[in-house]
Tab-separated table of C-alpha atoms in Angstrom:
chain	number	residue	atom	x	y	z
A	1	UNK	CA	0.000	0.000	0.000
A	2	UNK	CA	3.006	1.863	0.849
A	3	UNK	CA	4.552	1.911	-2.499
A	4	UNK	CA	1.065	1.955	-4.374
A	5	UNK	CA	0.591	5.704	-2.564
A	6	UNK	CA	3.955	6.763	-3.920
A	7	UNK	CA	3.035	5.336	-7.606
A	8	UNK	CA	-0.203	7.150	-7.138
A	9	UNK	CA	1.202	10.096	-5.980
A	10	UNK	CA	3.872	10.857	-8.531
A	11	UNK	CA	2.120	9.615	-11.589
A	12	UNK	CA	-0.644	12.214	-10.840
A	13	UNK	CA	1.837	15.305	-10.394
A	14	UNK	CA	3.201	13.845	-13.588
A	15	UNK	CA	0.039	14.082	-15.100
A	16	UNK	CA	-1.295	17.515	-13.763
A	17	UNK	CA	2.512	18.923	-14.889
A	18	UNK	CA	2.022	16.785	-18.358
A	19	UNK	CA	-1.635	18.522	-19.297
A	20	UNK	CA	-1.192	21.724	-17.699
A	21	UNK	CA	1.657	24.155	-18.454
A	22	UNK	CA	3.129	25.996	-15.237
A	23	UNK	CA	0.240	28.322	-13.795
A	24	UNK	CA	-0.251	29.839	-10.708
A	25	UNK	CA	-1.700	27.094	-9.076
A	26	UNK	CA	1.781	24.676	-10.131
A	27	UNK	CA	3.172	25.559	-7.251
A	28	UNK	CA	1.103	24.907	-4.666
A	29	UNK	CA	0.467	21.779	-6.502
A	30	UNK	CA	3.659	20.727	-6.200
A	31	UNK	CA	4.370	22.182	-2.708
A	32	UNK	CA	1.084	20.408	-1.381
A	33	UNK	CA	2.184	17.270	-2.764
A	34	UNK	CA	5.711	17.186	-1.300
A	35	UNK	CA	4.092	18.075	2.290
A	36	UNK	CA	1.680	14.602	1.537
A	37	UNK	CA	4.567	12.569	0.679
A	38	UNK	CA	6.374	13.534	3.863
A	39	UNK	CA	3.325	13.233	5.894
A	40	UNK	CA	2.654	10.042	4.391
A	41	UNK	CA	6.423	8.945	5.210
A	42	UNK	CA	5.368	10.072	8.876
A	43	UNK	CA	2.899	7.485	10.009
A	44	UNK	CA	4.339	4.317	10.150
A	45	UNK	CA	6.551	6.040	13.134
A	46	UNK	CA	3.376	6.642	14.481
A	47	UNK	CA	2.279	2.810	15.058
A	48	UNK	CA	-1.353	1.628	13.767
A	49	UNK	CA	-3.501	1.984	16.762
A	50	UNK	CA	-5.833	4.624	16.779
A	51	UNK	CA	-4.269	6.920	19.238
A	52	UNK	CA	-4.581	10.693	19.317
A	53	UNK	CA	-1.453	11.407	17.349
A	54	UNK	CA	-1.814	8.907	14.981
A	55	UNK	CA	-5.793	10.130	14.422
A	56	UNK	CA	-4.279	13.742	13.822
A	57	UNK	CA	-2.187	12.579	11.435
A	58	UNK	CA	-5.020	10.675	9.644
A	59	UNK	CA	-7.049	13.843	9.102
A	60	UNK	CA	-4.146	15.670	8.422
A	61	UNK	CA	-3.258	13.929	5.595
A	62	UNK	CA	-6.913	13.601	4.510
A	63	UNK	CA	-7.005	17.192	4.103
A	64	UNK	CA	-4.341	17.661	2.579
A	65	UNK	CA	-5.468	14.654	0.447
A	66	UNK	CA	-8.606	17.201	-0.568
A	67	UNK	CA	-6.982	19.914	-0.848
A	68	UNK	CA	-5.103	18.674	-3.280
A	69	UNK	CA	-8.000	16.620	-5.240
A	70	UNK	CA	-10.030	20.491	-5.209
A	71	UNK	CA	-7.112	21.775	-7.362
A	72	UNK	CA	-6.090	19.087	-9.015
A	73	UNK	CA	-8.821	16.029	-9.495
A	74	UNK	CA	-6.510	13.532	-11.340
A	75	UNK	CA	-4.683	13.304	-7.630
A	76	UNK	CA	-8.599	11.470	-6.683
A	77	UNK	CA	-7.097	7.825	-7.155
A	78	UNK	CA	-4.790	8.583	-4.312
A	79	UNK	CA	-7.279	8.059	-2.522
A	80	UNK	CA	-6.916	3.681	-2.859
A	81	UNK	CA	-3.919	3.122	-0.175
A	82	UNK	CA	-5.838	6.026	2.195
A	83	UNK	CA	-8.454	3.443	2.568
A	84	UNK	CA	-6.555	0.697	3.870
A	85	UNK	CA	-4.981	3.108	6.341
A	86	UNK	CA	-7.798	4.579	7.672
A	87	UNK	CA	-9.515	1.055	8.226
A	88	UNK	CA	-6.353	0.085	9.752
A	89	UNK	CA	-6.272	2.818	12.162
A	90	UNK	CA	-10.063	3.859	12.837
A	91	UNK	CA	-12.998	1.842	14.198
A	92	UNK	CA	-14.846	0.344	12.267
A	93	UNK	CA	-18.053	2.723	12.015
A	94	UNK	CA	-15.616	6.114	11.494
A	95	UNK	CA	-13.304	3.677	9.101
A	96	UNK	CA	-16.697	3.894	7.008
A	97	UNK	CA	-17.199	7.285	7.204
A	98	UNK	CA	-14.275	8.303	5.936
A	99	UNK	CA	-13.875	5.544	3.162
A	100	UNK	CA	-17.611	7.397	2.305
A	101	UNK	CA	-15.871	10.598	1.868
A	102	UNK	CA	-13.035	9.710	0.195
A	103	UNK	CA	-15.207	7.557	-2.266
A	104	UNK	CA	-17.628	10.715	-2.852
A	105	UNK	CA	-14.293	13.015	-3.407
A	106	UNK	CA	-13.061	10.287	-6.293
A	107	UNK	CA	-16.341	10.274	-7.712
A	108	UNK	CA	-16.475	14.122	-7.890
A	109	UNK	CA	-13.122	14.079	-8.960
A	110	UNK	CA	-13.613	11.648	-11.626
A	111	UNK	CA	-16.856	13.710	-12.961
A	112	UNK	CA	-14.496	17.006	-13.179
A	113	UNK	CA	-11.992	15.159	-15.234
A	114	UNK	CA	-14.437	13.959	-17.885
A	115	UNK	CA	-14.294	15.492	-21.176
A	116	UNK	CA	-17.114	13.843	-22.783
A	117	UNK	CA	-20.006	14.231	-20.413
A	118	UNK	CA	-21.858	12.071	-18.251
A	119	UNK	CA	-20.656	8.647	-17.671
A	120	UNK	CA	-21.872	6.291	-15.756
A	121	UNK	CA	-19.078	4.678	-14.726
A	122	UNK	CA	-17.381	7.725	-13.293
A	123	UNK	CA	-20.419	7.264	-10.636
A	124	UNK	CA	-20.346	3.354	-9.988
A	125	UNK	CA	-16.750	2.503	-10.291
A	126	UNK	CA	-15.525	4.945	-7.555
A	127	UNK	CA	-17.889	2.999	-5.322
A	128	UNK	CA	-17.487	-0.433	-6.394
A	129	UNK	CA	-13.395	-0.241	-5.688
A	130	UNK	CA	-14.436	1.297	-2.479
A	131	UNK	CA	-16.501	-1.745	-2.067
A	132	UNK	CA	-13.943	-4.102	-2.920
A	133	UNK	CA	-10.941	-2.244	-1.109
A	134	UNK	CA	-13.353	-2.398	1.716
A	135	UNK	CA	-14.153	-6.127	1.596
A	136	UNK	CA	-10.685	-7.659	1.128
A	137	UNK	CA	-9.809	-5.487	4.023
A	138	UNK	CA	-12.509	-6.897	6.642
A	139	UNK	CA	-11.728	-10.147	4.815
A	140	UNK	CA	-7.999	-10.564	5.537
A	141	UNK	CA	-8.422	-8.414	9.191
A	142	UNK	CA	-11.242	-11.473	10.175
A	143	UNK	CA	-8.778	-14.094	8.525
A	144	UNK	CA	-5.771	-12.451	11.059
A	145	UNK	CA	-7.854	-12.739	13.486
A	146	UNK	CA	-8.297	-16.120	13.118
A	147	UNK	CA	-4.963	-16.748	12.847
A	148	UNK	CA	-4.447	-15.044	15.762
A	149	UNK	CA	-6.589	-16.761	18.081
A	150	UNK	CA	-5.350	-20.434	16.445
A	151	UNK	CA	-1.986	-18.955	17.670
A	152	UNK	CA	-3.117	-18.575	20.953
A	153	UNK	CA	-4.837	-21.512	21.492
A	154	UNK	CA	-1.890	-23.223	19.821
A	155	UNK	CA	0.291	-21.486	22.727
A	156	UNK	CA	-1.831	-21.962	25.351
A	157	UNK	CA	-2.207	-25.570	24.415
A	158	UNK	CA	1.450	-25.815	24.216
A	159	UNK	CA	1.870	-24.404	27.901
A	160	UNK	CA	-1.021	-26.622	29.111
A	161	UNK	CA	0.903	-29.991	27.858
A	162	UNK	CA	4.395	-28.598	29.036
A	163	UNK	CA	2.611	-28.357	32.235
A	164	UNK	CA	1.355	-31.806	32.146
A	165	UNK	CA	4.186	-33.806	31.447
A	166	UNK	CA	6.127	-32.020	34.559
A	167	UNK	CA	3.437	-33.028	36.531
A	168	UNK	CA	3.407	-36.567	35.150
A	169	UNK	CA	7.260	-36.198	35.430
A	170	UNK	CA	6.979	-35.504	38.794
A	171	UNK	CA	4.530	-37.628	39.726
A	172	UNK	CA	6.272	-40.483	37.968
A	173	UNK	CA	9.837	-39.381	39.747
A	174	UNK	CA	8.158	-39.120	42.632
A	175	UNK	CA	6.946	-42.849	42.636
A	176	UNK	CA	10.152	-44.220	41.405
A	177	UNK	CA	12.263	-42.893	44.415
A	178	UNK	CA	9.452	-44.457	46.473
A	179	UNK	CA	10.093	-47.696	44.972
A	180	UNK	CA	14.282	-47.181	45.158
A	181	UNK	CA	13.303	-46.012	48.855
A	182	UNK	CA	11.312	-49.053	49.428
A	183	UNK	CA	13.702	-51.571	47.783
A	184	UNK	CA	16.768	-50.350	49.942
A	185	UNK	CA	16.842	-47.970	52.921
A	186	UNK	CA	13.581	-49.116	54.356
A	187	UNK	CA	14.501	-53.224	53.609
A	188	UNK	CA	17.592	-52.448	55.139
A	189	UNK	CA	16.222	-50.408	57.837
A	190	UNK	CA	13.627	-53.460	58.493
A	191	UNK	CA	16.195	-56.159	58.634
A	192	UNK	CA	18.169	-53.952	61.299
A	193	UNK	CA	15.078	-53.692	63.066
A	194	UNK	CA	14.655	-57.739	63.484
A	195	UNK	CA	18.304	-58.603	64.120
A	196	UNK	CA	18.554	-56.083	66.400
A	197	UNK	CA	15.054	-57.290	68.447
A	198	UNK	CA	16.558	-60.645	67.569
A	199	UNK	CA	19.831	-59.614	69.550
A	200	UNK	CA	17.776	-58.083	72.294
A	201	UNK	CA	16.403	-61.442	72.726
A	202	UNK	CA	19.456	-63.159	73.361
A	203	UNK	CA	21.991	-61.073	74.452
A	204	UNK	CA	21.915	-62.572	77.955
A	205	UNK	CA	21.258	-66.064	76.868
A	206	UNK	CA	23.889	-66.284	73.685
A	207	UNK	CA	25.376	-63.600	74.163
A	208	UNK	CA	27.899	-64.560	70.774
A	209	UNK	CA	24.752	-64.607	68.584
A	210	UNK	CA	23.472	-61.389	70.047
A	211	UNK	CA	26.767	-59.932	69.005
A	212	UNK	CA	26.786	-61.647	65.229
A	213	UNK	CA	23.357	-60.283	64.929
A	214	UNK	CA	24.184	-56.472	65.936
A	215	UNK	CA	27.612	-56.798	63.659
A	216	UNK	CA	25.029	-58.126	61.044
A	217	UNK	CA	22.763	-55.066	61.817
A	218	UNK	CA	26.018	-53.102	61.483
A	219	UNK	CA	26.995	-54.436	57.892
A	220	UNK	CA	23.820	-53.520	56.614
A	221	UNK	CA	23.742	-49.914	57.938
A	222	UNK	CA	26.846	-49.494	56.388
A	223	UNK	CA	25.895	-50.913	53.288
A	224	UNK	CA	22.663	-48.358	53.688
A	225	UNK	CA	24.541	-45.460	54.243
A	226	UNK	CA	26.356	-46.625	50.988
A	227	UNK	CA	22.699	-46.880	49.122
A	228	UNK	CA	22.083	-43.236	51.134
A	229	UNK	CA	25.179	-41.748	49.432
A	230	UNK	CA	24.598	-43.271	46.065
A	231	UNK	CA	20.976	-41.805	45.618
A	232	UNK	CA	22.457	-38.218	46.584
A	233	UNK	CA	24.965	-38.747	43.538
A	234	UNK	CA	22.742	-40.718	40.676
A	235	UNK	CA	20.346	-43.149	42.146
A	236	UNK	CA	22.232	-46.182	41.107
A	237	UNK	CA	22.342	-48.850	43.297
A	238	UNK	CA	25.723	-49.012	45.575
A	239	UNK	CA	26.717	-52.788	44.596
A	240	UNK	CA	26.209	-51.324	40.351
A	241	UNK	CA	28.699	-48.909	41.639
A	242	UNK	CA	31.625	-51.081	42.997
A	243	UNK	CA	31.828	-52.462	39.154
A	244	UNK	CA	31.848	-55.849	37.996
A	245	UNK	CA	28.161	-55.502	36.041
A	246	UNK	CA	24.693	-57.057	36.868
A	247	UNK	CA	25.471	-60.359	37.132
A	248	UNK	CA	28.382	-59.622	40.059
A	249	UNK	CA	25.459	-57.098	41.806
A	250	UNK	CA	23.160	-60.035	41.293
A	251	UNK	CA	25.574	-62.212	42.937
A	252	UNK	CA	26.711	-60.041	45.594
A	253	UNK	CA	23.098	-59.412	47.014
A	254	UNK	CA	22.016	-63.112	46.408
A	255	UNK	CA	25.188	-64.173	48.562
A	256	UNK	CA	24.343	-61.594	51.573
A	257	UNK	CA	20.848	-63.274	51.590
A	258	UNK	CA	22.389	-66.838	51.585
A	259	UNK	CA	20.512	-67.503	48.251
A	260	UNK	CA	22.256	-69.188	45.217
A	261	UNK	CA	22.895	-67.582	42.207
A	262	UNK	CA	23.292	-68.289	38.672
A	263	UNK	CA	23.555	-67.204	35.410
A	264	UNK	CA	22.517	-69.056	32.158
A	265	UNK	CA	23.338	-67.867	28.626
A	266	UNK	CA	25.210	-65.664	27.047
A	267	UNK	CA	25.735	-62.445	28.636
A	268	UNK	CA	25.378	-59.016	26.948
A	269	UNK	CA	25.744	-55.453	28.065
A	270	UNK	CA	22.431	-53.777	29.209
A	271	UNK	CA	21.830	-50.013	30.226
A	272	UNK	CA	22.160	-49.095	33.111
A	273	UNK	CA	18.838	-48.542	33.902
A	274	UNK	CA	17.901	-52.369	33.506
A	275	UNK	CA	20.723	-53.338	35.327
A	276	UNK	CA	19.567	-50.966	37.926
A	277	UNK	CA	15.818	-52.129	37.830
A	278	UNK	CA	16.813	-55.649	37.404
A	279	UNK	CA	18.782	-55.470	40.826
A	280	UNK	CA	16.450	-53.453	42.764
A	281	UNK	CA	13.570	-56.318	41.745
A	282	UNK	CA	16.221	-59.199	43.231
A	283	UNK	CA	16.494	-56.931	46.329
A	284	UNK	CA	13.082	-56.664	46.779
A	285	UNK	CA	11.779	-60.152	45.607
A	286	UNK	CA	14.417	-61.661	48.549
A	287	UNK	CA	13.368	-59.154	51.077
A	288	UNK	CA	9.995	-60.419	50.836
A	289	UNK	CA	11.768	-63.981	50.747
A	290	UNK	CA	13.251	-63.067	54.037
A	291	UNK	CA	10.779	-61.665	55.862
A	292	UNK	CA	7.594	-63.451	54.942
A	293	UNK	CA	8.389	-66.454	53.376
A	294	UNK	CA	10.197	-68.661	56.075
A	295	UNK	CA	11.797	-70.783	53.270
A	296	UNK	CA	14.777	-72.733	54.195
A	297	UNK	CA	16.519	-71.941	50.427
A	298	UNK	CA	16.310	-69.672	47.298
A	299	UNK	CA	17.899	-69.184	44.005
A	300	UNK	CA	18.417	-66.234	41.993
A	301	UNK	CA	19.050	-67.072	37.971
A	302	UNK	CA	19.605	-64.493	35.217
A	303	UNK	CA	18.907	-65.704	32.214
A	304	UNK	CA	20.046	-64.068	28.599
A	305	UNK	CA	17.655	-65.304	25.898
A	306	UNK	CA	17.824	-64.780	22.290
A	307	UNK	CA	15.535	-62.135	22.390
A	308	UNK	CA	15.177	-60.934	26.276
A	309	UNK	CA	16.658	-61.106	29.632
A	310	UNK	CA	14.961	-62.835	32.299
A	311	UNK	CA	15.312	-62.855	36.134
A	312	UNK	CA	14.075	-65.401	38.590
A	313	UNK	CA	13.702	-65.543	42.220
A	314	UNK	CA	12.575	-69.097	43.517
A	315	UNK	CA	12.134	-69.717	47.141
A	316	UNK	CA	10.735	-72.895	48.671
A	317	UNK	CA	9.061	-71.078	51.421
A	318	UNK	CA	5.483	-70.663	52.590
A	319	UNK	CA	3.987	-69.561	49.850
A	320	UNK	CA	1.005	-67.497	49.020
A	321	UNK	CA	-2.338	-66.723	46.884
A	322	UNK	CA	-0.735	-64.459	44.210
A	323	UNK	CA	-4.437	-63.844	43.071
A	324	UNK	CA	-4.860	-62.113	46.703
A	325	UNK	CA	-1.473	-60.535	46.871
A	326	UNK	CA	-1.306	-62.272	50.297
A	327	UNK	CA	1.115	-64.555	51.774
A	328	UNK	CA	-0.536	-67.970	53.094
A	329	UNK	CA	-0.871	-68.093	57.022
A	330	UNK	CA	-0.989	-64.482	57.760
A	331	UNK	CA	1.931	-63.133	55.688
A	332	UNK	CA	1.381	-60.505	53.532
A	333	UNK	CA	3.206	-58.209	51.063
A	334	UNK	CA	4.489	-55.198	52.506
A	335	UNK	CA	3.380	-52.220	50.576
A	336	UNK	CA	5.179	-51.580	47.804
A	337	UNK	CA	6.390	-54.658	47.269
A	338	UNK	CA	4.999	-56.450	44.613
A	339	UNK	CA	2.899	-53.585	42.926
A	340	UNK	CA	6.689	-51.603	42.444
A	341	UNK	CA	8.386	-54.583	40.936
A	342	UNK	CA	5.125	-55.160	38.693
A	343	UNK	CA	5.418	-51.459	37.852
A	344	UNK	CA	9.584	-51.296	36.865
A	345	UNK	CA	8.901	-54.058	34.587
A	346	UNK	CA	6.279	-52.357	32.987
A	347	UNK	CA	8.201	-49.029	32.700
A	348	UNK	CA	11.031	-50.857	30.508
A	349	UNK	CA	8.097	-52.901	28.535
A	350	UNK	CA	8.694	-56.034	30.393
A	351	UNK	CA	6.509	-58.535	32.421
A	352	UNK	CA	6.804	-59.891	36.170
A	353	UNK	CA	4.918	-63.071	36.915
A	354	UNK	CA	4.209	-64.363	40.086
A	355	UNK	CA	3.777	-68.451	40.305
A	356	UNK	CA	2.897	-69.630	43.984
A	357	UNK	CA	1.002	-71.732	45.813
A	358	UNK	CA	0.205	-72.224	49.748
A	359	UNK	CA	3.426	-74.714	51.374
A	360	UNK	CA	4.817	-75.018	47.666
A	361	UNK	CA	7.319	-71.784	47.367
A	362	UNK	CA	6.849	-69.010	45.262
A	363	UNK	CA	9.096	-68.480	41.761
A	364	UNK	CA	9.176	-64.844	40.851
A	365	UNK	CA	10.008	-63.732	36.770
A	366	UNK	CA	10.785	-60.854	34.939
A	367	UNK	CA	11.064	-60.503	31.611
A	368	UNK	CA	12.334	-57.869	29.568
A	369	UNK	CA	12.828	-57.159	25.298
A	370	UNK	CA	16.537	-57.304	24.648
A	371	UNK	CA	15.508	-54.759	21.615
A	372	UNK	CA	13.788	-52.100	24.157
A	373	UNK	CA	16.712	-52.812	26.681
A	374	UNK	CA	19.132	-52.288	23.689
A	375	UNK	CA	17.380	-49.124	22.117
A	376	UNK	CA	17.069	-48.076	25.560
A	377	UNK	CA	20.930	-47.255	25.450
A	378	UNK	CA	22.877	-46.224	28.848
């Protein structure tokens, strides 16, 4: 619109200098149309909104516009790009007004300019480029505003999700150091608890098993405060840390529960995070062993398949109605327990199974993708 005024502009001094020699009136022709052009130059410093300086300008420019068309009409079709900027800076009502006078100044203009009479179109075509100038303006402004508001919505959508997935994050974060709480401090922190009552028990009695049972306690509040220490840094298990991979970990924590230990296959590097949920399930499958299951032996196998890693826990213990969640004879299983192993499996796109029945043991398995473990990566 910019560069349309300019066109306008000079090709109508052109014209009036073209058809009419120098007169008196030249030079306020040309004088009047150097103050538009500078005016015109003017507003975009002045913004678009319709605020008291910018209106001033408007109507300056307007009547200088007229001024200009009443001594010279074939300066009328300047009048095109004035539309757009008074719809751009008025409301709409006063944008309508003025495109009314503008249009009935062209038409006038038009009229004066004819040389062979009364035409009809000088009257209708002012009007119907008004018209159109008018409706591809409210067209575009409503299609803008569209835009604008699919923008926002867009945007506020956008916020809304980020939003959401750090409260899921947290949530989720939230129940995983739960489960890493569950699976070490508080098993160790239990354990202490019964060899120390255990100790209490006998300390005047035996008083050398009292005193394996507190150095027992002992070795597992160090290895605790290891576990403590470890979550502060990354939230990798402590026995991950020393080195040696899963299967020593495995080995390590299957040996301080007197369990067996295997491993069957061939082995092959797995993220961390496996090896890290992999452990913490062994930890808590023989906690439960420990405490609830009053078996006499268990094994602990890690298994590499051609397609997925499994883990097994097999006890010959008690027992229990997996169907229930409850051990047989009053035992149970302690809070998170089974529900967090069920739930680390998951979270890597693995299974746990739970096969058990009343005075027969209990075999615990998880199974998880070698491919997910492998895209995983560390």
């Amino acid at each position: 619109m910019h560069v349309a005024f300019f066109l306008l502009l000079g090709a109508s001094l052109v014209r009036f200098l073209l058809r009419h020699p120098w007169e008196e009136r030249s030079p306020w022709i040309v004088a009047l149309s150097g103050a538009l052009a500078v005016l015109y130059v003017l507003g975009p410093a002045l913004g678009s909104r319709a605020t008291p300086r910018r209106i001033a300008w408007l109507v300056t420019v307007v009547a200088v516009w007229m001024l200009l068309v009443v001594l010279a009409p074939s300066f009328a079709w300047c009048a095109v790009p004035l539309f757009y900027t008074g719809m751009r800076t008025l409301p709409p009502r006063a944008a309508l007004v003025l495109v009314t006078l503008l249009t009935v100044f062209v038409v006038t203009a038009q009229v004066q300019l004819s040389d062979d009479g009364f035409d009809p179109n000088l009257i209708v075509a002012p009007p119907a480029v008004a018209a159109i100038a008018t409706a591809v303006f409210v067209h575009a402004q409503r299609q803008a505003d569209r835009q604008r508001a699919l923008i926002d919505d867009l945007i506020r959508t956008r916020r809304e999700l980020a939003a959401t997935e750090r409260r899921e994050g947290t949530l989720a974060e939230r129940q995983r150091l739960s489960m890493e709480i569950h699976d070490t401090l508080a098993q160790g922190l239990s354990s202490q608890q019964m060899l120390l009552q255990a100790a209490e028990r006998t300390w005047d009695s035996d008083p050398s098993t009292a005193r394996r049972h507190v150095r027992t306690a002992g070795s597992i509040a160090e290895r605790n405060l290891a576990e403590a220490r470890r979550f502060v840094h990354d939230l990798a298990p402590a026995d991950l840390a020393e080195g040696g991979g899963l299967e020593e970990a495995l080995r390590t924590v299957a040996g301080r529960e007197s369990a067996a230990f295997r491993v069957d296959g061939a082995p092959v590097r797995l993220p961390e995070r496996v090896q890290s949920a992999l452990l913490r399930i062994a930890q808590g499958a023989l906690a439960n062993v420990r405490e609830h299951a009053d078996a006499r032996s268990a094994a602990v196998t890690l298994t590499y398949l051609d397609d997925q890693v499994v883990l097994d826990i097999a006890d010959d213990g008690r027992g229990f109605e997996p169907a229930h969640g409850r051990a047989a004879e009053g035992g149970g299983v302690r809070g998170h327990g089974l529900p967090a192993m069920r739930v680390r499996a998951q979270q890597l796109g693995g299974t746990l199974t739970v096969e058990s029945t009343p005075g027969e043991g209990t075999v615990l398995s998880v199974a998880i993708p070698l491919s997910t473990t492998l895209e995983a990566g560390p």
